[in-house]
C-alpha positions as a Markdown table, in Angstrom:
| # | Residue | x | y | z |
|---|---|---|---|---|
| 1 | Met | 0.0 | 0.0 | 0.0 |
| 2 | His | 2.8 | 2.4 | 0.9 |
| 3 | His | 4.5 | 1.6 | -2.4 |
| 4 | Leu | 1.3 | 2.4 | -4.3 |
| 5 | Leu | 1.0 | 5.7 | -2.4 |
| 6 | Ala | 4.6 | 6.5 | -3.2 |
| 7 | Gly | 4.0 | 5.7 | -6.8 |
| 8 | Leu | 1.0 | 8.1 | -6.9 |
| 9 | Ala | 3.0 | 10.8 | -5.3 |
| 10 | Ile | 5.6 | 10.5 | -8.0 |
| 11 | Ala | 3.0 | 10.3 | -10.7 |
| 12 | Ala | 1.0 | 13.3 | -9.4 |
| 13 | Pro | 2.9 | 16.0 | -11.3 |
| 14 | Phe | 2.3 | 14.1 | -14.5 |
| 15 | Thr | -1.4 | 13.6 | -13.8 |
| 16 | Leu | -1.9 | 17.3 | -13.2 |
| 17 | Gly | -1.3 | 18.0 | -16.9 |
| 18 | Val | 1.0 | 20.9 | -15.9 |
| 19 | Ala | 4.6 | 21.4 | -14.9 |
| 20 | Val | 5.0 | 21.2 | -11.1 |
| 21 | Thr | 8.3 | 21.8 | -9.3 |
| 22 | Pro | 9.5 | 18.6 | -7.6 |
| 23 | Ser | 9.9 | 20.2 | -4.2 |
| 24 | Gly | 7.8 | 23.1 | -2.9 |
| 25 | Pro | 8.6 | 25.8 | -0.3 |
| 26 | Ala | 9.7 | 24.8 | 3.1 |
| 27 | Gly | 6.6 | 26.1 | 4.9 |
| 28 | Asp | 6.6 | 27.5 | 8.5 |
| 29 | Arg | 6.6 | 24.8 | 11.1 |
| 30 | Val | 3.9 | 25.5 | 13.7 |
| 31 | Phe | 4.3 | 22.3 | 15.8 |
| 32 | Ser | 4.6 | 18.5 | 15.6 |
| 33 | Phe | 2.0 | 16.1 | 17.0 |
| 34 | Asp | 3.2 | 15.0 | 20.4 |
| 35 | Asp | 0.7 | 12.2 | 20.8 |
| 36 | Pro | 2.2 | 8.8 | 19.9 |
| 37 | Ala | -1.3 | 7.7 | 19.0 |
| 38 | Ile | -1.4 | 10.1 | 16.0 |
| 39 | Val | 0.5 | 8.1 | 13.5 |
| 40 | Glu | -1.5 | 8.4 | 10.3 |
| 41 | Ala | -3.1 | 11.8 | 10.4 |
| 42 | Ser | -5.1 | 11.8 | 7.3 |
| 43 | Ala | -7.2 | 15.0 | 7.6 |
| 44 | Leu | -6.9 | 18.4 | 9.2 |
| 45 | Val | -9.3 | 21.1 | 10.4 |
| 46 | Ala | -8.2 | 24.3 | 12.1 |
| 47 | Glu | -11.0 | 25.9 | 14.2 |
| 48 | Asn | -11.4 | 27.8 | 17.4 |
| 49 | Gly | -7.7 | 27.8 | 18.1 |
| 50 | Leu | -7.4 | 24.0 | 17.8 |
| 51 | Phe | -6.2 | 21.6 | 15.2 |
| 52 | Leu | -8.4 | 18.5 | 14.6 |
| 53 | Thr | -7.2 | 15.3 | 13.0 |
| 54 | Thr | -8.0 | 11.6 | 12.7 |
| 55 | Asn | -6.0 | 8.4 | 11.8 |
| 56 | Asp | -7.1 | 6.5 | 8.8 |
| 57 | Ser | -7.7 | 2.8 | 8.4 |
| 58 | Gly | -6.4 | 0.6 | 11.2 |
| 59 | Asp | -7.6 | 2.8 | 14.1 |
| 60 | Thr | -10.9 | 3.0 | 16.0 |
| 61 | Gly | -13.0 | 6.0 | 15.2 |
| 62 | Arg | -11.6 | 8.9 | 17.1 |
| 63 | Val | -10.9 | 12.6 | 16.5 |
| 64 | Phe | -7.9 | 14.3 | 18.2 |
| 65 | Ala | -8.1 | 17.9 | 19.3 |
| 66 | Val | -4.6 | 19.4 | 19.4 |
| 67 | Asp | -3.4 | 22.8 | 20.6 |
| 68 | Asp | -0.9 | 25.0 | 18.8 |
| 69 | Thr | 2.0 | 23.4 | 20.7 |
| 70 | Gly | 1.2 | 19.9 | 19.4 |
| 71 | Arg | -0.3 | 18.7 | 22.7 |
| 72 | Thr | -3.5 | 16.6 | 22.5 |
| 73 | Val | -6.1 | 18.3 | 24.7 |
| 74 | Gly | -9.1 | 16.1 | 23.8 |
| 75 | Val | -10.2 | 12.9 | 22.1 |
| 76 | Thr | -13.6 | 12.1 | 20.8 |
| 77 | His | -14.4 | 8.4 | 20.4 |
| 78 | Trp | -17.3 | 8.0 | 17.9 |
| 79 | Ser | -17.0 | 4.5 | 16.5 |
| 80 | Asp | -15.3 | 1.2 | 17.4 |
| 81 | Asp | -14.9 | -0.1 | 13.9 |
| 82 | Pro | -15.0 | 2.4 | 11.0 |
| 83 | Thr | -13.8 | 1.0 | 7.7 |
| 84 | Asp | -11.4 | 3.8 | 6.5 |
| 85 | Thr | -11.8 | 7.2 | 8.1 |
| 86 | Glu | -10.0 | 9.7 | 5.8 |
| 87 | Ala | -11.6 | 13.1 | 6.1 |
| 88 | Leu | -12.9 | 15.8 | 8.4 |
| 89 | Ala | -14.8 | 19.0 | 7.8 |
| 90 | Pro | -15.9 | 21.8 | 10.1 |
| 91 | Ala | -19.5 | 21.4 | 11.3 |
| 92 | Gly | -19.9 | 24.5 | 13.4 |
| 93 | Asn | -20.4 | 25.1 | 17.2 |
| 94 | Gly | -17.8 | 22.6 | 18.4 |
| 95 | Phe | -18.5 | 19.8 | 16.0 |
| 96 | Val | -16.9 | 18.2 | 12.9 |
| 97 | Trp | -18.1 | 16.0 | 10.2 |
| 98 | Val | -16.1 | 12.8 | 10.0 |
| 99 | Gly | -15.8 | 11.0 | 6.6 |
| 100 | Asp | -15.4 | 7.2 | 6.7 |
| 101 | Ile | -15.1 | 7.4 | 2.9 |
| 102 | Gly | -11.8 | 5.7 | 2.0 |
| 103 | Asp | -12.1 | 2.8 | -0.5 |
| 104 | Asn | -8.7 | 1.9 | -1.9 |
| 105 | Leu | -10.1 | -1.1 | -3.9 |
| 106 | Gly | -13.4 | 0.5 | -4.9 |
| 107 | His | -15.5 | -2.3 | -3.3 |
| 108 | Arg | -17.7 | -0.4 | -0.8 |
| 109 | Ser | -21.4 | -0.3 | -1.7 |
| 110 | Ser | -21.8 | 2.8 | 0.5 |
| 111 | Val | -19.6 | 5.2 | 2.6 |
| 112 | Asp | -20.4 | 6.9 | 5.8 |
| 113 | Ile | -20.3 | 10.4 | 7.4 |
| 114 | Ala | -21.1 | 11.4 | 11.0 |
| 115 | Arg | -21.3 | 14.7 | 12.9 |
| 116 | Val | -19.4 | 14.5 | 16.2 |
| 117 | Pro | -18.5 | 16.9 | 19.0 |
| 118 | Val | -14.9 | 17.9 | 19.5 |
| 119 | Gly | -12.8 | 20.1 | 21.8 |
| 120 | Pro | -11.0 | 19.9 | 25.1 |
| 121 | Gly | -11.6 | 16.8 | 27.2 |
| 122 | Asp | -12.2 | 13.1 | 26.3 |
| 123 | Arg | -15.6 | 11.8 | 25.4 |
| 124 | Thr | -17.3 | 8.8 | 23.9 |
| 125 | Val | -20.4 | 9.5 | 21.7 |
| 126 | His | -22.9 | 7.5 | 19.8 |
| 127 | Ala | -22.9 | 9.5 | 16.6 |
| 128 | Thr | -25.7 | 9.2 | 14.0 |
| 129 | Thr | -24.1 | 7.7 | 10.8 |
| 130 | Tyr | -25.4 | 8.7 | 7.4 |
| 131 | Arg | -24.9 | 6.3 | 4.4 |
| 132 | Leu | -23.9 | 7.8 | 1.1 |
| 133 | Thr | -23.7 | 6.2 | -2.4 |
| 134 | Tyr | -22.2 | 7.4 | -5.6 |
| 135 | Pro | -24.4 | 7.5 | -8.7 |
| 136 | Asp | -21.8 | 5.7 | -10.9 |
| 137 | Gly | -20.3 | 3.0 | -8.6 |
| 138 | Ala | -17.8 | 2.8 | -5.7 |
| 139 | Thr | -14.7 | 4.9 | -5.7 |
| 140 | Asp | -12.0 | 6.0 | -3.4 |
| 141 | Ala | -12.2 | 9.4 | -1.6 |
| 142 | Glu | -10.3 | 11.2 | 1.1 |
| 143 | Thr | -11.7 | 14.8 | 0.9 |
| 144 | Leu | -14.8 | 16.1 | 2.7 |
| 145 | Leu | -15.6 | 19.8 | 2.5 |
| 146 | Arg | -18.3 | 22.0 | 4.0 |
| 147 | Asp | -19.5 | 25.3 | 2.5 |
| 148 | Pro | -19.3 | 27.8 | 5.4 |
| 149 | Ala | -22.1 | 29.9 | 3.8 |
| 150 | Thr | -24.7 | 27.2 | 3.4 |
| 151 | Gly | -23.5 | 24.2 | 5.5 |
| 152 | Arg | -23.7 | 21.9 | 2.4 |
| 153 | Leu | -21.2 | 19.0 | 2.3 |
| 154 | Tyr | -19.1 | 17.9 | -0.7 |
| 155 | Ile | -16.8 | 14.9 | -1.4 |
| 156 | Ala | -13.9 | 14.9 | -3.8 |
| 157 | Thr | -12.7 | 11.6 | -5.1 |
| 158 | Lys | -9.1 | 10.4 | -5.4 |
| 159 | Asn | -9.0 | 9.4 | -9.0 |
| 160 | Val | -5.7 | 9.3 | -11.0 |
| 161 | Phe | -7.4 | 10.8 | -14.1 |
| 162 | Gly | -8.8 | 13.7 | -12.1 |
| 163 | Gly | -11.1 | 13.9 | -9.1 |
| 164 | Val | -14.9 | 14.4 | -9.2 |
| 165 | Leu | -16.6 | 16.7 | -6.8 |
| 166 | Tyr | -19.9 | 15.3 | -5.5 |
| 167 | Ala | -22.6 | 17.1 | -3.5 |
| 168 | Val | -24.1 | 15.5 | -0.5 |
| 169 | Pro | -27.9 | 15.9 | -0.2 |
| 170 | Glu | -28.9 | 19.0 | 1.8 |
| 171 | His | -31.3 | 16.9 | 4.0 |
| 172 | Leu | -29.7 | 13.7 | 5.3 |
| 173 | His | -31.7 | 10.6 | 6.3 |
| 174 | Ala | -30.3 | 8.3 | 8.9 |
| 175 | Asn | -32.5 | 5.3 | 7.9 |
| 176 | Ala | -32.0 | 5.5 | 4.2 |
| 177 | Thr | -29.2 | 5.7 | 1.7 |
| 178 | Asn | -28.3 | 9.3 | 0.6 |
| 179 | Arg | -27.4 | 9.6 | -3.0 |
| 180 | Leu | -24.5 | 11.9 | -4.1 |
| 181 | His | -24.5 | 13.8 | -7.4 |
| 182 | Ser | -21.5 | 15.1 | -9.4 |
| 183 | Ile | -21.1 | 18.8 | -10.0 |
| 184 | Gly | -17.6 | 19.1 | -11.5 |
| 185 | Arg | -14.0 | 18.1 | -11.5 |
| 186 | Val | -10.9 | 18.8 | -9.3 |
| 187 | Leu | -7.3 | 17.8 | -9.5 |
| 188 | Pro | -6.2 | 14.2 | -9.6 |
| 189 | Val | -5.3 | 12.1 | -6.4 |
| 190 | Ala | -7.1 | 14.5 | -4.1 |
| 191 | Thr | -6.2 | 13.8 | -0.4 |
| 192 | Asp | -7.9 | 16.7 | 1.4 |
| 193 | Gly | -9.6 | 20.1 | 0.9 |
| 194 | Ser | -11.2 | 23.1 | 2.6 |
| 195 | Phe | -13.3 | 26.1 | 1.9 |
| 196 | Phe | -11.9 | 29.6 | 2.5 |
| 197 | Pro | -13.8 | 31.7 | 5.1 |
| 198 | Asp | -15.4 | 33.8 | 2.3 |
| 199 | Gly | -17.3 | 30.8 | 1.0 |
| 200 | Lys | -16.4 | 31.8 | -2.5 |
| 201 | His | -13.2 | 29.8 | -2.8 |
| 202 | Leu | -12.0 | 26.3 | -1.9 |
| 203 | Val | -8.6 | 24.5 | -2.0 |
| 204 | Val | -8.0 | 20.9 | -2.8 |
| 205 | Arg | -4.6 | 19.2 | -2.5 |
| 206 | Asn | -2.8 | 16.0 | -3.5 |
| 207 | Tyr | 0.6 | 14.8 | -2.4 |
| 208 | Ser | 2.6 | 17.6 | -4.0 |
| 209 | Thr | 0.3 | 20.4 | -5.2 |
| 210 | Ala | -2.8 | 22.3 | -4.2 |
| 211 | Val | -5.3 | 24.1 | -6.5 |
| 212 | Val | -7.6 | 26.9 | -5.4 |
| 213 | Tyr | -11.0 | 27.1 | -7.2 |
| 214 | Ala | -13.6 | 29.8 | -7.4 |
| 215 | Trp | -17.0 | 28.6 | -6.0 |
| 216 | Pro | -19.4 | 27.5 | -7.3 |
| 217 | Ser | -17.9 | 27.7 | -10.8 |
| 218 | Leu | -15.0 | 25.5 | -9.9 |
| 219 | Gln | -12.8 | 27.6 | -12.2 |
| 220 | Pro | -9.1 | 27.3 | -11.1 |
| 221 | Val | -7.8 | 30.5 | -9.5 |
| 222 | Gly | -4.3 | 29.2 | -9.3 |
| 223 | Ser | -2.1 | 26.4 | -8.1 |
| 224 | Phe | 1.0 | 26.1 | -5.8 |
| 225 | Ala | 3.5 | 23.6 | -4.9 |
| 226 | Leu | 3.3 | 22.2 | -1.3 |
| 227 | Pro | 6.2 | 21.7 | 1.1 |
| 228 | His | 7.9 | 18.4 | 1.0 |
| 229 | Gln | 6.3 | 16.0 | 3.5 |
| 230 | Arg | 6.7 | 12.3 | 4.3 |
| 231 | Gln | 3.1 | 11.7 | 3.1 |
| 232 | Gly | 1.3 | 15.0 | 3.0 |
| 233 | Glu | -2.4 | 14.5 | 3.1 |
| 234 | Gly | -4.1 | 17.2 | 5.3 |
| 235 | Ile | -5.0 | 20.8 | 4.5 |
| 236 | Ala | -7.0 | 23.3 | 6.5 |
| 237 | Val | -8.0 | 26.9 | 6.2 |
| 238 | Ala | -8.5 | 28.7 | 9.5 |
| 239 | Ser | -11.0 | 31.4 | 10.1 |
| 240 | Asp | -8.3 | 34.1 | 9.5 |
| 241 | Gly | -7.5 | 32.6 | 6.1 |
| 242 | Glu | -4.2 | 31.0 | 7.1 |
| 243 | Val | -3.5 | 27.7 | 5.4 |
| 244 | Tyr | -2.0 | 24.7 | 7.2 |
| 245 | Val | -0.9 | 21.3 | 5.9 |
| 246 | Ser | -0.2 | 18.0 | 7.7 |
| 247 | Ser | 1.4 | 14.6 | 7.0 |
| 248 | Glu | 1.1 | 11.0 | 8.1 |
| 249 | Gly | 3.8 | 9.5 | 10.3 |
| 250 | Pro | 4.7 | 9.6 | 14.0 |
| 251 | His | 5.2 | 13.1 | 15.4 |
| 252 | Ala | 4.5 | 14.6 | 11.9 |
| 253 | Pro | 4.8 | 18.4 | 11.7 |
| 254 | Val | 2.0 | 20.8 | 10.9 |
| 255 | Leu | 3.2 | 23.6 | 8.5 |
| 256 | Arg | 1.8 | 27.0 | 7.7 |
| 257 | Val | 1.8 | 27.7 | 4.0 |
| 258 | Arg | 2.1 | 31.1 | 2.3 |
| 259 | Leu | -0.2 | 31.5 | -0.7 |
| 260 | Pro | 1.1 | 33.1 | -3.9 |
| 261 | Lys | 0.1 | 36.7 | -4.2 |
| 262 | Gln | -2.4 | 36.1 | -7.0 |
| 263 | Ile | -4.3 | 33.7 | -4.8 |
| 264 | Gln | -4.0 | 35.8 | -1.7 |
| 265 | Asp | -5.6 | 38.7 | -3.6 |
| 266 | Ala | -8.4 | 36.5 | -4.9 |
| 267 | Val | -9.4 | 35.0 | -1.6 |
| 268 | Arg | -8.9 | 38.1 | 0.6 |
| 269 | Pro | -12.3 | 38.9 | 2.3 |
| 270 | Ala | -13.9 | 42.2 | 1.4 |
| 271 | Val | -13.9 | 44.9 | 4.0 |
| 272 | Ser | -17.7 | 44.6 | 4.4 |
| 273 | Ala | -17.6 | 40.8 | 4.5 |
| 274 | Ala | -19.5 | 38.9 | 7.2 |
| 275 | Pro | -17.6 | 37.4 | 10.2 |
| 276 | Ser | -14.9 | 35.0 | 9.1 |
| 277 | Asn | -16.6 | 32.0 | 10.8 |
| 278 | Pro | -20.2 | 32.1 | 9.5 |
| 279 | Ser | -21.0 | 28.8 | 11.0 |
| 280 | Ser | -20.3 | 29.9 | 14.6 |
| 281 | Ser | -23.7 | 31.8 | 14.9 |
| 282 | Arg | -26.0 | 29.2 | 13.4 |
| 283 | Ser | -26.7 | 25.5 | 13.8 |
| 284 | Asp | -25.7 | 23.0 | 11.1 |
| 285 | Asp | -29.3 | 22.0 | 10.5 |
| 286 | Ser | -30.3 | 25.6 | 9.8 |
| 287 | Asp | -27.4 | 25.9 | 7.4 |
| 288 | Ala | -28.6 | 22.9 | 5.5 |
| 289 | Ala | -32.1 | 24.2 | 5.3 |
| 290 | Arg | -30.9 | 27.5 | 3.7 |
| 291 | Ser | -28.4 | 25.8 | 1.3 |
| 292 | Ser | -28.4 | 26.4 | -2.4 |
| 293 | Asp | -27.3 | 23.7 | -4.8 |
| 294 | Pro | -25.1 | 24.6 | -7.7 |
| 295 | Ala | -26.4 | 23.2 | -10.9 |
| 296 | Glu | -25.1 | 19.8 | -11.8 |
| 297 | Val | -22.7 | 20.1 | -14.7 |
| 298 | Glu | -20.7 | 17.9 | -16.9 |
| 299 | Pro | -17.2 | 19.3 | -17.4 |
| 300 | Ala | -16.5 | 20.4 | -21.0 |
| 301 | Ser | -14.3 | 18.0 | -22.9 |
| 302 | Arg | -11.6 | 20.6 | -23.5 |
| 303 | Asp | -11.3 | 20.9 | -19.7 |
| 304 | Ala | -11.0 | 17.2 | -19.2 |
| 305 | Trp | -8.4 | 16.6 | -22.0 |
| 306 | Pro | -5.4 | 17.9 | -20.1 |
| 307 | Trp | -6.2 | 15.7 | -17.1 |
| 308 | Val | -6.6 | 12.6 | -19.3 |
| 309 | Ala | -3.5 | 13.2 | -21.3 |
| 310 | Gly | -1.5 | 13.9 | -18.1 |
| 311 | Gly | -3.1 | 10.9 | -16.5 |
| 312 | Leu | -1.7 | 8.6 | -19.3 |
| 313 | Phe | 1.8 | 9.8 | -18.5 |
| 314 | Gly | 1.1 | 9.2 | -14.8 |
| 315 | Leu | 0.0 | 5.7 | -15.4 |
| 316 | Val | 3.1 | 5.0 | -17.4 |
| 317 | Ala | 5.3 | 6.4 | -14.7 |
| 318 | Leu | 3.4 | 4.4 | -12.1 |
| 319 | Gly | 3.7 | 1.2 | -14.1 |
| 320 | Val | 7.5 | 1.7 | -14.4 |
| 321 | Leu | 7.7 | 2.2 | -10.6 |
| 322 | Val | 5.6 | -0.8 | -9.8 |
| 323 | Arg | 7.7 | -3.1 | -12.1 |
| 324 | Ala | 10.8 | -1.7 | -10.4 |
| 325 | Leu | 9.4 | -2.5 | -7.0 |
| 326 | Arg | 8.6 | -6.2 | -7.8 |
| 327 | Pro | 10.7 | -8.7 | -5.9 |
| 328 | His | 13.2 | -10.5 | -8.2 |
């Protein structure tokens, strides 16, 4: 599995369909996770002065709340046996959405999300789990996003040929399957993403690069290389607009990333903008009730071609790597 991930990391620059520098900026180290239990941090949320993360497959369902020194100040146990927890998204008022959405082999008939409380102190909760299905069959995903203006959730898939962004139904049913629908495309091999506080932009990353998109058009605003990380997967945008990235591995660092000026100018909130954390003054349910759904679109073929062409190069590179790694 680690060889496959390494192969995808190497292939990622090719699958982007654009030239990407092999090593990005150093990034400003904020802290390293002190907790020895945090060994595969596969998601990151920065909210209310805390950093929230979760281990992926192989752990029980738990979310760690970490302060800005790297010390774990709270753990929420929400499940004994999740399948592959890969994603977190802010849920407002001391809650996060947890995405049990990993599916490396593409075999799951449905994936799950749950809204759980987080913050200082340890707690065990019995969270309501919502089942989600894709309209076109099982697929792997590691990215869960929440629009801060509407409360609507979105999932980005981790496809080599380019990810698909799916909208989660605005009204979720605990006793029925909730069907996702596609609304556009994002970069290949997406591992995490986050909305900016303005609700008009979002960022999605893979192992080496991040792309900022305008919302809801999904038109790229710009891309930037990420700092070199052991297996960089998490990305979070705080309420002040600062961007942070995290990695798997014991005592992995969390880094602050400086955005290129072009992107900074695009995502900078207007002077008359609403408070930077719109979700703090309303419940998640009321957000969903007021949500608006961007029209479902099929990306134009001219937009898809660079991804497909780049993806072919990526597959060739990955094939060469896999052959090289075979035991002789």
